[in-house]
Amino acid sequence: MMDKTPTNRRHFIQLGLLSGGASFLGWKLHAAQKSDDALALYQPQMEKIRPLFMKKREPGFSDWLAQHKEPGQTFEQYLKINPNRPTAERTRIYLQAIGIFTKNQTEVIYSVQSFMEIVFGLEVKMLPAQGIDQIPASAQRGDALKGNRQLLSTHILDEILKPKRPKDAVAVLAITNEDLWPGEGWNFVFGQASLGERVGVWSTARLGDPEKESKMFQRRVLQVAVHETGHIFGIKHCTAYECCMNGSNHQAESDQTPLVFCPECDAKLWWACGLNPSKRASALNAFAKEHALDPDTAQWERIAKALAS
Ligand SMILES: [Zn+2]
Ligand SMILES: [Zn+2]
Protein backbone atom coordinates (compact mmCIF):
# COMPACT_ATOMS: atom_id res chain seq x y z
CA MET A 1 0.00 0.00 0.00
CA MET A 2 2.95 2.27 0.34
CA ASP A 3 5.69 2.96 -2.11
CA LYS A 4 9.18 4.02 -1.43
CA THR A 5 10.51 5.01 -4.77
CA PRO A 6 9.19 6.75 -7.85
CA THR A 7 9.31 3.51 -9.83
CA ASN A 8 7.31 1.74 -7.27
CA ARG A 9 3.91 3.16 -7.67
CA ARG A 10 1.13 4.51 -5.64
CA HIS A 11 -1.21 2.87 -3.55
CA PHE A 12 -3.82 4.68 -2.34
CA ILE A 13 -7.06 6.36 -2.35
CA GLN A 14 -9.68 8.89 -3.07
CA LEU A 15 -13.09 10.35 -2.64
CA GLY A 16 -16.25 12.25 -3.97
CA LEU A 17 -18.12 15.56 -3.73
CA LEU A 18 -21.49 17.02 -3.12
CA SER A 19 -24.10 15.01 -4.88
CA GLY A 20 -25.93 16.56 -7.80
CA GLY A 21 -29.15 14.67 -7.19
CA ALA A 22 -30.69 11.29 -6.73
CA SER A 23 -29.86 9.92 -10.17
CA PHE A 24 -27.27 7.54 -8.73
CA LEU A 25 -30.12 5.64 -7.16
CA GLY A 26 -31.37 4.70 -10.60
CA TRP A 27 -29.22 1.63 -10.81
CA LYS A 28 -29.77 0.40 -7.29
CA LEU A 29 -31.32 -3.00 -7.63
CA HIS A 30 -32.37 -3.69 -4.07
CA ALA A 31 -30.85 -3.93 -0.65
CA ALA A 32 -27.67 -5.96 -0.62
CA GLN A 33 -28.36 -9.65 -0.90
CA LYS A 34 -27.18 -12.41 1.34
CA SER A 35 -23.92 -13.85 0.12
CA ASP A 36 -25.26 -17.39 -0.35
CA ASP A 37 -27.76 -16.17 -2.94
CA ALA A 38 -25.34 -13.89 -4.70
CA LEU A 39 -23.41 -16.34 -6.83
CA ALA A 40 -26.54 -17.80 -8.41
CA LEU A 41 -28.03 -14.34 -8.84
CA TYR A 42 -25.09 -12.74 -10.64
CA GLN A 43 -23.46 -15.69 -12.41
CA PRO A 44 -25.59 -15.43 -15.56
CA GLN A 45 -24.70 -11.75 -15.97
CA MET A 46 -21.02 -12.42 -15.34
CA GLU A 47 -21.07 -15.05 -18.09
CA LYS A 48 -22.69 -12.61 -20.52
CA ILE A 49 -19.77 -10.21 -20.27
CA ARG A 50 -16.90 -12.63 -19.64
CA PRO A 51 -16.09 -13.10 -23.37
CA LEU A 52 -15.58 -9.33 -23.69
CA PHE A 53 -12.53 -9.32 -21.41
CA MET A 54 -8.87 -10.02 -22.09
CA LYS A 55 -7.07 -12.38 -19.74
CA LYS A 56 -4.39 -10.64 -17.71
CA ARG A 57 -1.24 -10.21 -19.81
CA GLU A 58 2.03 -11.79 -18.75
CA PRO A 59 3.83 -9.13 -16.69
CA GLY A 60 6.95 -7.41 -17.97
CA PHE A 61 10.06 -7.41 -15.78
CA SER A 62 9.19 -4.26 -13.85
CA ASP A 63 5.42 -4.82 -13.73
CA TRP A 64 3.44 -5.42 -10.56
CA LEU A 65 2.87 -9.15 -10.90
CA ALA A 66 6.55 -9.78 -11.72
CA GLN A 67 7.42 -8.35 -8.32
CA HIS A 68 4.41 -9.22 -6.17
CA LYS A 69 3.13 -12.77 -6.01
CA GLU A 70 -0.60 -12.32 -5.63
CA PRO A 71 -3.28 -15.01 -5.89
CA GLY A 72 -6.13 -12.80 -7.11
CA GLN A 73 -9.68 -13.06 -5.79
CA THR A 74 -12.75 -14.49 -7.47
CA PHE A 75 -16.27 -13.23 -6.80
CA GLU A 76 -16.94 -16.42 -4.88
CA GLN A 77 -13.89 -15.87 -2.66
CA TYR A 78 -14.92 -12.26 -2.06
CA LEU A 79 -18.34 -13.33 -0.83
CA LYS A 80 -16.69 -15.38 1.92
CA ILE A 81 -14.69 -12.53 3.50
CA ASN A 82 -17.60 -10.44 4.76
CA PRO A 83 -16.19 -7.26 3.20
CA ASN A 84 -16.87 -3.67 4.20
CA ARG A 85 -19.90 -2.63 2.18
CA PRO A 86 -22.90 -0.35 2.42
CA THR A 87 -25.50 -1.21 5.05
CA ALA A 88 -28.76 0.38 6.14
CA GLU A 89 -26.68 2.73 8.34
CA ARG A 90 -23.63 3.22 6.09
CA THR A 91 -25.00 4.63 2.91
CA ARG A 92 -22.56 7.27 1.68
CA ILE A 93 -19.04 7.85 0.53
CA TYR A 94 -17.48 11.13 1.71
CA LEU A 95 -14.78 13.12 -0.01
CA GLN A 96 -12.46 15.47 1.82
CA ALA A 97 -10.46 17.88 -0.34
CA ILE A 98 -7.24 19.12 1.27
CA GLY A 99 -5.29 22.01 -0.25
CA ILE A 100 -6.02 24.69 -2.82
CA PHE A 101 -7.18 23.46 -6.21
CA THR A 102 -7.04 25.10 -9.62
CA LYS A 103 -10.16 25.30 -11.80
CA ASN A 104 -9.08 22.25 -13.80
CA GLN A 105 -8.31 20.25 -10.68
CA THR A 106 -11.67 21.20 -9.19
CA GLU A 107 -13.47 20.06 -12.34
CA VAL A 108 -11.66 16.75 -12.18
CA ILE A 109 -12.70 16.30 -8.56
CA TYR A 110 -16.33 16.90 -9.52
CA SER A 111 -16.01 14.35 -12.31
CA VAL A 112 -14.62 11.90 -9.75
CA GLN A 113 -17.70 12.47 -7.64
CA SER A 114 -20.03 11.74 -10.56
CA PHE A 115 -18.02 8.72 -11.69
CA MET A 116 -17.94 7.20 -8.21
CA GLU A 117 -21.66 7.67 -7.78
CA ILE A 118 -22.20 5.57 -10.90
CA VAL A 119 -19.53 2.95 -10.16
CA PHE A 120 -20.71 2.35 -6.58
CA GLY A 121 -24.34 3.46 -6.85
CA LEU A 122 -23.91 5.52 -3.70
CA GLU A 123 -24.24 9.16 -2.88
CA VAL A 124 -20.80 10.76 -2.74
CA LYS A 125 -20.75 13.87 -0.55
CA MET A 126 -18.12 16.54 -0.19
CA LEU A 127 -16.97 17.51 3.30
CA PRO A 128 -15.95 21.18 3.73
CA ALA A 129 -12.56 21.66 2.07
CA GLN A 130 -9.61 22.02 4.36
CA GLY A 131 -6.55 24.26 3.91
CA ILE A 132 -2.95 23.31 4.52
CA ASP A 133 -2.77 25.89 7.32
CA GLN A 134 -4.80 23.55 9.53
CA ILE A 135 -2.12 20.87 9.29
CA PRO A 136 0.50 21.24 12.06
CA ALA A 137 4.18 21.76 11.22
CA SER A 138 4.93 18.32 12.68
CA ALA A 139 2.85 16.77 9.88
CA GLN A 140 4.58 18.68 7.08
CA ARG A 141 8.08 18.66 5.68
CA GLY A 142 9.91 20.39 2.86
CA ASP A 143 9.07 23.80 1.53
CA ALA A 144 6.12 24.85 -0.63
CA LEU A 145 8.20 27.60 -2.27
CA LYS A 146 10.82 25.10 -3.36
CA GLY A 147 8.07 22.79 -4.60
CA ASN A 148 8.97 19.91 -2.28
CA ARG A 149 6.41 20.23 0.50
CA GLN A 150 4.88 16.97 1.68
CA LEU A 151 2.06 16.14 4.08
CA LEU A 152 2.15 13.23 6.51
CA SER A 153 -0.42 10.73 5.27
CA THR A 154 -0.88 9.09 8.69
CA HIS A 155 -1.80 12.47 10.20
CA ILE A 156 -4.53 12.88 7.59
CA LEU A 157 -5.90 9.40 8.30
CA ASP A 158 -5.68 9.47 12.11
CA GLU A 159 -6.23 13.13 13.01
CA ILE A 160 -8.39 14.51 10.23
CA LEU A 161 -10.51 11.72 8.73
CA LYS A 162 -11.11 9.28 11.58
CA PRO A 163 -12.24 11.79 14.25
CA LYS A 164 -14.94 13.28 12.03
CA ARG A 165 -15.99 10.25 10.04
CA PRO A 166 -19.77 10.56 9.66
CA LYS A 167 -21.90 7.74 11.06
CA ASP A 168 -23.38 7.01 7.65
CA ALA A 169 -19.98 6.75 5.92
CA VAL A 170 -19.05 3.48 4.27
CA ALA A 171 -15.79 5.21 3.28
CA VAL A 172 -14.19 8.62 3.83
CA LEU A 173 -11.54 9.55 1.32
CA ALA A 174 -9.27 12.56 1.20
CA ILE A 175 -7.80 13.93 -2.01
CA THR A 176 -4.94 16.39 -1.99
CA ASN A 177 -2.76 17.94 -4.64
CA GLU A 178 0.08 18.06 -2.11
CA ASP A 179 2.65 15.28 -2.15
CA LEU A 180 2.42 12.75 0.69
CA TRP A 181 4.86 10.77 2.78
CA PRO A 182 3.89 8.09 5.31
CA GLY A 183 6.73 8.44 7.84
CA GLU A 184 10.41 8.00 8.42
CA GLY A 185 12.31 6.06 5.77
CA TRP A 186 9.92 6.89 2.95
CA ASN A 187 10.45 9.27 0.07
CA PHE A 188 6.78 9.57 -0.74
CA VAL A 189 3.57 7.64 -1.03
CA PHE A 190 0.85 7.95 -3.69
CA GLY A 191 -1.75 7.22 -1.07
CA GLN A 192 -2.57 5.24 2.00
CA ALA A 193 -5.64 3.77 3.62
CA SER A 194 -6.76 2.23 6.84
CA LEU A 195 -9.16 -0.42 5.59
CA GLY A 196 -10.47 -1.31 9.05
CA GLU A 197 -11.28 2.36 9.72
CA ARG A 198 -12.73 2.88 6.22
CA VAL A 199 -10.56 5.95 5.60
CA GLY A 200 -8.01 6.72 2.93
CA VAL A 201 -6.04 9.56 1.39
CA TRP A 202 -4.46 9.99 -1.98
CA SER A 203 -2.42 12.58 -3.76
CA THR A 204 -2.71 13.84 -7.32
CA ALA A 205 0.75 15.43 -7.14
CA ARG A 206 2.39 12.71 -9.23
CA LEU A 207 -0.49 12.03 -11.62
CA GLY A 208 0.55 14.51 -14.30
CA ASP A 209 -0.03 18.15 -15.09
CA PRO A 210 -3.73 19.04 -14.72
CA GLU A 211 -3.29 22.10 -16.95
CA LYS A 212 -1.13 20.77 -19.81
CA GLU A 213 -2.35 17.17 -19.95
CA SER A 214 -5.80 17.51 -18.47
CA LYS A 215 -7.39 14.41 -20.08
CA MET A 216 -4.59 12.13 -18.93
CA PHE A 217 -4.68 13.71 -15.48
CA GLN A 218 -8.43 13.15 -15.25
CA ARG A 219 -8.21 9.53 -16.35
CA ARG A 220 -5.51 8.79 -13.80
CA VAL A 221 -7.42 10.45 -10.96
CA LEU A 222 -10.62 8.56 -11.87
CA GLN A 223 -8.69 5.31 -12.01
CA VAL A 224 -7.06 5.78 -8.62
CA ALA A 225 -10.40 6.84 -7.12
CA VAL A 226 -12.31 3.70 -7.97
CA HIS A 227 -9.35 1.31 -7.62
CA GLU A 228 -8.58 2.47 -4.11
CA THR A 229 -12.21 2.65 -3.06
CA GLY A 230 -12.46 -0.91 -4.38
CA HIS A 231 -9.78 -1.86 -1.83
CA ILE A 232 -11.81 -0.20 0.97
CA PHE A 233 -14.70 -2.42 -0.13
CA GLY A 234 -12.44 -5.46 0.36
CA ILE A 235 -11.57 -6.08 -3.30
CA LYS A 236 -8.08 -7.45 -3.77
CA HIS A 237 -5.86 -7.00 -6.81
CA CYS A 238 -7.16 -8.77 -9.88
CA THR A 239 -4.91 -11.29 -11.58
CA ALA A 240 -7.51 -12.85 -13.88
CA TYR A 241 -8.25 -10.16 -16.48
CA GLU A 242 -7.11 -6.76 -17.69
CA CYS A 243 -9.10 -4.87 -15.06
CA CYS A 244 -9.29 -1.68 -13.04
CA MET A 245 -8.30 -3.71 -9.98
CA ASN A 246 -4.95 -4.83 -11.45
CA GLY A 247 -1.98 -3.87 -9.29
CA SER A 248 0.44 -1.48 -10.90
CA ASN A 249 4.08 -0.79 -10.26
CA HIS A 250 4.74 2.29 -12.36
CA GLN A 251 2.83 4.95 -14.26
CA ALA A 252 3.11 3.30 -17.69
CA GLU A 253 1.55 0.14 -16.28
CA SER A 254 -1.20 2.18 -14.59
CA ASP A 255 -1.94 3.97 -17.84
CA GLN A 256 -2.56 0.62 -19.55
CA THR A 257 -4.97 -0.44 -16.81
CA PRO A 258 -8.64 -0.11 -17.83
CA LEU A 259 -11.17 1.94 -15.93
CA VAL A 260 -13.54 -0.98 -16.47
CA PHE A 261 -13.91 -3.71 -13.85
CA CYS A 262 -13.76 -7.32 -15.10
CA PRO A 263 -16.69 -9.74 -14.53
CA GLU A 264 -15.25 -11.14 -11.29
CA CYS A 265 -14.53 -7.69 -9.82
CA ASP A 266 -17.64 -5.97 -11.12
CA ALA A 267 -19.84 -8.70 -9.64
CA LYS A 268 -18.32 -7.85 -6.25
CA LEU A 269 -19.66 -4.31 -6.59
CA TRP A 270 -22.99 -5.45 -8.06
CA TRP A 271 -23.50 -7.49 -4.92
CA ALA A 272 -21.83 -5.26 -2.31
CA CYS A 273 -23.67 -2.14 -3.46
CA GLY A 274 -26.90 -3.77 -4.69
CA LEU A 275 -26.46 -2.50 -8.26
CA ASN A 276 -28.47 -3.14 -11.39
CA PRO A 277 -25.62 -4.28 -13.69
CA SER A 278 -27.33 -3.40 -16.94
CA LYS A 279 -28.52 0.12 -16.04
CA ARG A 280 -25.21 0.91 -14.42
CA ALA A 281 -23.24 -0.20 -17.50
CA SER A 282 -25.37 2.14 -19.64
CA ALA A 283 -24.72 4.99 -17.21
CA LEU A 284 -20.97 4.29 -17.29
CA ASN A 285 -21.05 4.25 -21.08
CA ALA A 286 -22.80 7.65 -21.10
CA PHE A 287 -20.32 9.09 -18.60
CA ALA A 288 -17.35 7.77 -20.59
CA LYS A 289 -18.76 9.24 -23.80
CA GLU A 290 -19.27 12.62 -22.17
CA HIS A 291 -15.70 12.64 -20.85
CA ALA A 292 -14.08 10.98 -23.90
CA LEU A 293 -12.65 8.11 -21.87
CA ASP A 294 -11.61 5.91 -24.77
CA PRO A 295 -11.07 2.99 -25.04
CA ASP A 296 -13.23 2.35 -21.99
CA THR A 297 -16.25 4.02 -23.64
CA ALA A 298 -16.49 1.27 -26.25
CA GLN A 299 -16.00 -1.45 -23.66
CA TRP A 300 -18.86 -0.14 -21.51
CA GLU A 301 -21.00 0.04 -24.62
CA ARG A 302 -20.31 -3.65 -25.35
CA ILE A 303 -21.00 -4.55 -21.73
CA ALA A 304 -24.28 -2.61 -21.68
CA LYS A 305 -25.39 -4.38 -24.87
CA ALA A 306 -24.42 -7.81 -23.59
CA LEU A 307 -26.24 -7.28 -20.29
CA ALA A 308 -29.36 -5.99 -22.01
CA SER A 309 -29.63 -9.12 -24.17
ZN1 LIG B 1 -4.17 -1.48 -5.49
ZN1 LIG C 1 -10.86 -7.90 -12.12
Coordinates of C-alpha atoms and ligand atoms in Angstrom, one line a residue:
M1 CA 0.0 0.0 0.0
M2 CA 3.0 2.3 0.3
D3 CA 5.7 3.0 -2.1
K4 CA 9.2 4.0 -1.4
T5 CA 10.5 5.0 -4.8
P6 CA 9.2 6.7 -7.8
T7 CA 9.3 3.5 -9.8
N8 CA 7.3 1.7 -7.3
R9 CA 3.9 3.2 -7.7
R10 CA 1.1 4.5 -5.6
H11 CA -1.2 2.9 -3.5
F12 CA -3.8 4.7 -2.3
I13 CA -7.1 6.4 -2.4
Q14 CA -9.7 8.9 -3.1
L15 CA -13.1 10.4 -2.6
G16 CA -16.2 12.2 -4.0
L17 CA -18.1 15.6 -3.7
L18 CA -21.5 17.0 -3.1
S19 CA -24.1 15.0 -4.9
G20 CA -25.9 16.6 -7.8
G21 CA -29.2 14.7 -7.2
A22 CA -30.7 11.3 -6.7
S23 CA -29.9 9.9 -10.2
F24 CA -27.3 7.5 -8.7
L25 CA -30.1 5.6 -7.2
G26 CA -31.4 4.7 -10.6
W27 CA -29.2 1.6 -10.8
K28 CA -29.8 0.4 -7.3
L29 CA -31.3 -3.0 -7.6
H30 CA -32.4 -3.7 -4.1
A31 CA -30.8 -3.9 -0.7
A32 CA -27.7 -6.0 -0.6
Q33 CA -28.4 -9.6 -0.9
K34 CA -27.2 -12.4 1.3
S35 CA -23.9 -13.8 0.1
D36 CA -25.3 -17.4 -0.4
D37 CA -27.8 -16.2 -2.9
A38 CA -25.3 -13.9 -4.7
L39 CA -23.4 -16.3 -6.8
A40 CA -26.5 -17.8 -8.4
L41 CA -28.0 -14.3 -8.8
Y42 CA -25.1 -12.7 -10.6
Q43 CA -23.5 -15.7 -12.4
P44 CA -25.6 -15.4 -15.6
Q45 CA -24.7 -11.7 -16.0
M46 CA -21.0 -12.4 -15.3
E47 CA -21.1 -15.1 -18.1
K48 CA -22.7 -12.6 -20.5
I49 CA -19.8 -10.2 -20.3
R50 CA -16.9 -12.6 -19.6
P51 CA -16.1 -13.1 -23.4
L52 CA -15.6 -9.3 -23.7
F53 CA -12.5 -9.3 -21.4
M54 CA -8.9 -10.0 -22.1
K55 CA -7.1 -12.4 -19.7
K56 CA -4.4 -10.6 -17.7
R57 CA -1.2 -10.2 -19.8
E58 CA 2.0 -11.8 -18.7
P59 CA 3.8 -9.1 -16.7
G60 CA 6.9 -7.4 -18.0
F61 CA 10.1 -7.4 -15.8
S62 CA 9.2 -4.3 -13.8
D63 CA 5.4 -4.8 -13.7
W64 CA 3.4 -5.4 -10.6
L65 CA 2.9 -9.2 -10.9
A66 CA 6.5 -9.8 -11.7
Q67 CA 7.4 -8.4 -8.3
H68 CA 4.4 -9.2 -6.2
K69 CA 3.1 -12.8 -6.0
E70 CA -0.6 -12.3 -5.6
P71 CA -3.3 -15.0 -5.9
G72 CA -6.1 -12.8 -7.1
Q73 CA -9.7 -13.1 -5.8
T74 CA -12.8 -14.5 -7.5
F75 CA -16.3 -13.2 -6.8
E76 CA -16.9 -16.4 -4.9
Q77 CA -13.9 -15.9 -2.7
Y78 CA -14.9 -12.3 -2.1
L79 CA -18.3 -13.3 -0.8
K80 CA -16.7 -15.4 1.9
I81 CA -14.7 -12.5 3.5
N82 CA -17.6 -10.4 4.8
P83 CA -16.2 -7.3 3.2
N84 CA -16.9 -3.7 4.2
R85 CA -19.9 -2.6 2.2
P86 CA -22.9 -0.3 2.4
T87 CA -25.5 -1.2 5.1
A88 CA -28.8 0.4 6.1
E89 CA -26.7 2.7 8.3
R90 CA -23.6 3.2 6.1
T91 CA -25.0 4.6 2.9
R92 CA -22.6 7.3 1.7
I93 CA -19.0 7.9 0.5
Y94 CA -17.5 11.1 1.7
L95 CA -14.8 13.1 0.0
Q96 CA -12.5 15.5 1.8
A97 CA -10.5 17.9 -0.3
I98 CA -7.2 19.1 1.3
G99 CA -5.3 22.0 -0.3
I100 CA -6.0 24.7 -2.8
F101 CA -7.2 23.5 -6.2
T102 CA -7.0 25.1 -9.6
K103 CA -10.2 25.3 -11.8
N104 CA -9.1 22.2 -13.8
Q105 CA -8.3 20.3 -10.7
T106 CA -11.7 21.2 -9.2
E107 CA -13.5 20.1 -12.3
V108 CA -11.7 16.7 -12.2
I109 CA -12.7 16.3 -8.6
Y110 CA -16.3 16.9 -9.5
S111 CA -16.0 14.3 -12.3
V112 CA -14.6 11.9 -9.7
Q113 CA -17.7 12.5 -7.6
S114 CA -20.0 11.7 -10.6
F115 CA -18.0 8.7 -11.7
M116 CA -17.9 7.2 -8.2
E117 CA -21.7 7.7 -7.8
I118 CA -22.2 5.6 -10.9
V119 CA -19.5 3.0 -10.2
F120 CA -20.7 2.4 -6.6
G121 CA -24.3 3.5 -6.9
L122 CA -23.9 5.5 -3.7
E123 CA -24.2 9.2 -2.9
V124 CA -20.8 10.8 -2.7
K125 CA -20.8 13.9 -0.6
M126 CA -18.1 16.5 -0.2
L127 CA -17.0 17.5 3.3
P128 CA -16.0 21.2 3.7
A129 CA -12.6 21.7 2.1
Q130 CA -9.6 22.0 4.4
G131 CA -6.6 24.3 3.9
I132 CA -3.0 23.3 4.5
D133 CA -2.8 25.9 7.3
Q134 CA -4.8 23.5 9.5
I135 CA -2.1 20.9 9.3
P136 CA 0.5 21.2 12.1
A137 CA 4.2 21.8 11.2
S138 CA 4.9 18.3 12.7
A139 CA 2.8 16.8 9.9
Q140 CA 4.6 18.7 7.1
R141 CA 8.1 18.7 5.7
G142 CA 9.9 20.4 2.9
D143 CA 9.1 23.8 1.5
A144 CA 6.1 24.8 -0.6
L145 CA 8.2 27.6 -2.3
K146 CA 10.8 25.1 -3.4
G147 CA 8.1 22.8 -4.6
N148 CA 9.0 19.9 -2.3
R149 CA 6.4 20.2 0.5
Q150 CA 4.9 17.0 1.7
L151 CA 2.1 16.1 4.1
L152 CA 2.2 13.2 6.5
S153 CA -0.4 10.7 5.3
T154 CA -0.9 9.1 8.7
H155 CA -1.8 12.5 10.2
I156 CA -4.5 12.9 7.6
L157 CA -5.9 9.4 8.3
D158 CA -5.7 9.5 12.1
E159 CA -6.2 13.1 13.0
I160 CA -8.4 14.5 10.2
L161 CA -10.5 11.7 8.7
K162 CA -11.1 9.3 11.6
P163 CA -12.2 11.8 14.2
K164 CA -14.9 13.3 12.0
R165 CA -16.0 10.2 10.0
P166 CA -19.8 10.6 9.7
K167 CA -21.9 7.7 11.1
D168 CA -23.4 7.0 7.7
A169 CA -20.0 6.7 5.9
V170 CA -19.1 3.5 4.3
A171 CA -15.8 5.2 3.3
V172 CA -14.2 8.6 3.8
L173 CA -11.5 9.6 1.3
A174 CA -9.3 12.6 1.2
I175 CA -7.8 13.9 -2.0
T176 CA -4.9 16.4 -2.0
N177 CA -2.8 17.9 -4.6
E178 CA 0.1 18.1 -2.1
D179 CA 2.7 15.3 -2.2
L180 CA 2.4 12.7 0.7
W181 CA 4.9 10.8 2.8
P182 CA 3.9 8.1 5.3
G183 CA 6.7 8.4 7.8
E184 CA 10.4 8.0 8.4
G185 CA 12.3 6.1 5.8
W186 CA 9.9 6.9 2.9
N187 CA 10.4 9.3 0.1
F188 CA 6.8 9.6 -0.7
V189 CA 3.6 7.6 -1.0
F190 CA 0.9 7.9 -3.7
G191 CA -1.7 7.2 -1.1
Q192 CA -2.6 5.2 2.0
A193 CA -5.6 3.8 3.6
S194 CA -6.8 2.2 6.8
L195 CA -9.2 -0.4 5.6
G196 CA -10.5 -1.3 9.0
E197 CA -11.3 2.4 9.7
R198 CA -12.7 2.9 6.2
V199 CA -10.6 5.9 5.6
G200 CA -8.0 6.7 2.9
V201 CA -6.0 9.6 1.4
W202 CA -4.5 10.0 -2.0
S203 CA -2.4 12.6 -3.8
T204 CA -2.7 13.8 -7.3
A205 CA 0.7 15.4 -7.1
R206 CA 2.4 12.7 -9.2
L207 CA -0.5 12.0 -11.6
G208 CA 0.5 14.5 -14.3
D209 CA 0.0 18.2 -15.1
P210 CA -3.7 19.0 -14.7
E211 CA -3.3 22.1 -17.0
K212 CA -1.1 20.8 -19.8
E213 CA -2.3 17.2 -20.0
S214 CA -5.8 17.5 -18.5
K215 CA -7.4 14.4 -20.1
M216 CA -4.6 12.1 -18.9
F217 CA -4.7 13.7 -15.5
Q218 CA -8.4 13.2 -15.3
R219 CA -8.2 9.5 -16.3
R220 CA -5.5 8.8 -13.8
V221 CA -7.4 10.4 -11.0
L222 CA -10.6 8.6 -11.9
Q223 CA -8.7 5.3 -12.0
V224 CA -7.1 5.8 -8.6
A225 CA -10.4 6.8 -7.1
V226 CA -12.3 3.7 -8.0
H227 CA -9.4 1.3 -7.6
E228 CA -8.6 2.5 -4.1
T229 CA -12.2 2.6 -3.1
G230 CA -12.5 -0.9 -4.4
H231 CA -9.8 -1.9 -1.8
I232 CA -11.8 -0.2 1.0
F233 CA -14.7 -2.4 -0.1
G234 CA -12.4 -5.5 0.4
I235 CA -11.6 -6.1 -3.3
K236 CA -8.1 -7.5 -3.8
H237 CA -5.9 -7.0 -6.8
C238 CA -7.2 -8.8 -9.9
T239 CA -4.9 -11.3 -11.6
A240 CA -7.5 -12.8 -13.9
Y241 CA -8.2 -10.2 -16.5
E242 CA -7.1 -6.8 -17.7
C243 CA -9.1 -4.9 -15.1
C244 CA -9.3 -1.7 -13.0
M245 CA -8.3 -3.7 -10.0
N246 CA -5.0 -4.8 -11.5
G247 CA -2.0 -3.9 -9.3
S248 CA 0.4 -1.5 -10.9
N249 CA 4.1 -0.8 -10.3
H250 CA 4.7 2.3 -12.4
Q251 CA 2.8 4.9 -14.3
A252 CA 3.1 3.3 -17.7
E253 CA 1.5 0.1 -16.3
S254 CA -1.2 2.2 -14.6
D255 CA -1.9 4.0 -17.8
Q256 CA -2.6 0.6 -19.5
T257 CA -5.0 -0.4 -16.8
P258 CA -8.6 -0.1 -17.8
L259 CA -11.2 1.9 -15.9
V260 CA -13.5 -1.0 -16.5
F261 CA -13.9 -3.7 -13.9
C262 CA -13.8 -7.3 -15.1
P263 CA -16.7 -9.7 -14.5
E264 CA -15.3 -11.1 -11.3
C265 CA -14.5 -7.7 -9.8
D266 CA -17.6 -6.0 -11.1
A267 CA -19.8 -8.7 -9.6
K268 CA -18.3 -7.8 -6.2
L269 CA -19.7 -4.3 -6.6
W270 CA -23.0 -5.5 -8.1
W271 CA -23.5 -7.5 -4.9
A272 CA -21.8 -5.3 -2.3
C273 CA -23.7 -2.1 -3.5
G274 CA -26.9 -3.8 -4.7
L275 CA -26.5 -2.5 -8.3
N276 CA -28.5 -3.1 -11.4
P277 CA -25.6 -4.3 -13.7
S278 CA -27.3 -3.4 -16.9
K279 CA -28.5 0.1 -16.0
R280 CA -25.2 0.9 -14.4
A281 CA -23.2 -0.2 -17.5
S282 CA -25.4 2.1 -19.6
A283 CA -24.7 5.0 -17.2
L284 CA -21.0 4.3 -17.3
N285 CA -21.1 4.3 -21.1
A286 CA -22.8 7.6 -21.1
F287 CA -20.3 9.1 -18.6
A288 CA -17.4 7.8 -20.6
K289 CA -18.8 9.2 -23.8
E290 CA -19.3 12.6 -22.2
H291 CA -15.7 12.6 -20.9
A292 CA -14.1 11.0 -23.9
L293 CA -12.7 8.1 -21.9
D294 CA -11.6 5.9 -24.8
P295 CA -11.1 3.0 -25.0
D296 CA -13.2 2.3 -22.0
T297 CA -16.2 4.0 -23.6
A298 CA -16.5 1.3 -26.2
Q299 CA -16.0 -1.5 -23.7
W300 CA -18.9 -0.1 -21.5
E301 CA -21.0 0.0 -24.6
R302 CA -20.3 -3.6 -25.4
I303 CA -21.0 -4.5 -21.7
A304 CA -24.3 -2.6 -21.7
K305 CA -25.4 -4.4 -24.9
A306 CA -24.4 -7.8 -23.6
L307 CA -26.2 -7.3 -20.3
A308 CA -29.4 -6.0 -22.0
S309 CA -29.6 -9.1 -24.2
Ligands
ZN1 ZN -4.2 -1.5 -5.5
ZN2 ZN -10.9 -7.9 -12.1

